[in-house]
Phi, psi and omega in degrees: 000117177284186190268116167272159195247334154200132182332113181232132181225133190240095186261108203264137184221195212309318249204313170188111229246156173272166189228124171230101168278132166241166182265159164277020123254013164105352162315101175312136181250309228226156173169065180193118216310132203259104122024096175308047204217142188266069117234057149286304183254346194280320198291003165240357145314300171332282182298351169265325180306356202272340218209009194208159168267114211251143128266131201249120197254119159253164161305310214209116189268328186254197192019276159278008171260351204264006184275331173277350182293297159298330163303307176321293160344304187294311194294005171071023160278162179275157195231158166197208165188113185300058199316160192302321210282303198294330188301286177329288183298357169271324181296304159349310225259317214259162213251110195147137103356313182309177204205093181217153185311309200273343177294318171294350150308283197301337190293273169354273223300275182301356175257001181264010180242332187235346158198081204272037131241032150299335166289171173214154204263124165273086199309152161269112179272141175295191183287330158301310199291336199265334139328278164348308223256323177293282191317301194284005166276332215264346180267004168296287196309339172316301179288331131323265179328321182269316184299346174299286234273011141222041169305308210298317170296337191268332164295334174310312174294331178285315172328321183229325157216125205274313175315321175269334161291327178308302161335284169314291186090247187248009187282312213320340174245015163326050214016304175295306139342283140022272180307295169323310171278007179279307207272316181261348179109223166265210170296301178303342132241056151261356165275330194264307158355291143106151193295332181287341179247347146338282195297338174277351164272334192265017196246348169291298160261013153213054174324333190292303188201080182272324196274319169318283198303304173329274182313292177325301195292331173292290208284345184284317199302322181281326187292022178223125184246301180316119164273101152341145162271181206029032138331288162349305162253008148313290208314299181314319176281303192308334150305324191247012152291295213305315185274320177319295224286350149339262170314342181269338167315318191293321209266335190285313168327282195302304178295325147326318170275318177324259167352318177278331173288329190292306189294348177315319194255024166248143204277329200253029179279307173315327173270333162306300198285352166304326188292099187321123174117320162304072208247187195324305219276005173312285173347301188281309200275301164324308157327282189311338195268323207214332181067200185294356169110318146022277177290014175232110165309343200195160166302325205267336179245019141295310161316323180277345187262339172263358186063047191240326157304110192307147177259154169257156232158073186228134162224107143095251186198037140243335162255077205243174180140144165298129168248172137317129176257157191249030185245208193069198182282145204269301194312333193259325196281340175292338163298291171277020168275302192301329170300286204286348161266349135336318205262328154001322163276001204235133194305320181289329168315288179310299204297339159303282173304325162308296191305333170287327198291303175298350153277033179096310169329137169290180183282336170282323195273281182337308161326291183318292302215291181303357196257317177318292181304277243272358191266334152320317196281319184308294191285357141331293196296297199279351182269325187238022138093021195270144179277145184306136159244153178280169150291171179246172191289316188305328182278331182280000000 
């Protein structure tokens, strides 16, 4: 990004964002609500752009921020974007309370002319990344909606029989499973049903351990004599939840091949997924999230931008220490806490995490601990564009 001389801070919302230009003194050029529409915005770029270097700053990058965003971008101007958590603590520094359109602008504005490095850079993605970044929001809601239907079935089951829920387990969003309460329902018909045909719905899509799951489900079904009240009306919800979440199993599934298909044609899809623990779909949310990595000087302030860098904490010489930090991207860091427990089977990973284990760490902080070392490596990888190597036992 070169040096601008002035300042656009767009705090963009559905219909329409407010637009605040400063000067590099701090001077309002512009201060008035800008129309979501480009040729709106190219014509007040334009004009700030005839005699200056402009930077255009947002709230927000994607969705109601990606049309101004891209306008800029086509106008060959520099972009940026102002994350929430630093906008709040900034806001804090200017002197007032209200929660206004135009106030959350001049904030944008003056904190990309008095503390740009508080920006974060908005790279221009081509049509796969920007493919890429619609698929993994639309498989986040996805993972919403399944993890709700199947809090929800499973509450159904606790309602009336606790016992059959217990069974099911960790099965409950099984296919197979699935299928079985979409065709019988609750207990009462799966009792009417009968063990032989339990097992024969669940052996279409769980062959390994329809007789296991079976027999579990017969014996859960017996240990209950009592009919709950609103059984009844359980028995009736319970088919077309099994088949909704059915279907969004279907829909993930399916955005899962999307997605592999989009990483085929990134050069750095191959070098993420070498690494053990790393499967598409990590793989894409480190893409959409960090791109090649680039806009991070250093592994330590990557590590701090996904919240995996440890906080310091000292006044004086009684109180110090490392916390956990609870900020960074929620999104990247849950990906890869989940990537380093993935990574468990792989020796050098376990020998790591054994080692933590054996200092006193709990099972979460050795997680942490392992995702922070991977992220060195990662950002290794994506910086010079090299497939994952193991250490060797002499070098480990």
């Amino acid at each position: 990004m070169s040096e601008p001389t002035v300042f656009v801070g767009l705090d963009v919302g559905k219909s329409e964002h407010h637009c605040t230009a400063l000067n590099a003194a701090g001077d309002r050029l512009v201060d008035r609500p800008l129309p979501n529409d480009e040729a709106a915005l190219r014509a007040v770029f334009a004009e700030l752009a005839q005699a200056a270097q402009v930077v255009i700053v947002v709230d927000q990058p994607a969705s109601i921020g990606a049309l101004p965003v891209a306008v800029a971008q086509a106008m060959g101007l520099d972009t940026g974007y102002l994350p929430g958590l630093a906008m709040r603590r900034i806001a804090d520094l200017h002197p007032g309370t209200a929660k206004t359109d135009a106030r959350d602008a001049y904030v944008i504005a003056d904190a990309a002319r008095t503390l740009p490095h508080t920006l974060r850079s908005v790279d221009i993605a081509g049509p796969a990344m920007a493919d890429l970044a619609v698929l993994m929001g639309y498989d986040d809601d996805l993972r919403d909606q399944v993890t709700a239907g199947t809090n929800r079935i499973r509450n159904l089951l606790l309602s009336v029989h606790p016992a059959l829920e217990r069974a099911l387990g960790d099965n409950l969003a099984h296919p197979a499973v699935l299928g079985l309460l979409a065709r019988y329902g609750g207990p009462t018909g799966l009792k009417a049903a009968g063990k032989k045909r339990i097992d024969t719905v669940l052996a279409k899509k769980a062959p390994r351990m329809h007789a296991t799951l079976a027999e579990r489900i017969w014996t859960a079904l017996g240990e209950q004599t009592v009919v709950v009240a609103g059984t009844t009306a359980v028995e009736a919800i319970l088919p077309k939840q099994a088949a909704a979440l059915a279907g969004l199993l279907d829909q993930r599934r399916q955005i899962a091949a999307d997605v592999e298909r989009v990483l085929d044609d990134h050069p750095l899809a191959a070098v993420l997924t070498s690494m053990p623990g790393v499967g598409v779909r990590t793989a894409a949310r480190i893409l959409v999230e960090i791109g090649d990595a680039s806009s991070f000087p250093s592994a330590g302030h990557l590590a701090a931008y996904a919240g995996l860098a440890p906080v310091t904490r000292r006044s004086g010489s009684s109180i110090k220490g490392e916390h956990p930090a609870r900020g960074g991207n929620k999104r990247l860091k849950n990906a890869l806490f989940l990537s380093a427990f993935a990574a468990l089977h792989d020796p050098e990973s376990r020998a790591y995490y054994d080692r933590k284990r054996a200092q006193g760490k709990k099972h979460n902080a050795a997680i942490v601990c392992l995702a922070r070392r991977r992220i060195d490596v990662i950002y290794a990888m994506l910086r010079d564009g090299t497939y994952y190597q193991a250490k060797t036992s002499a070098a480990a």
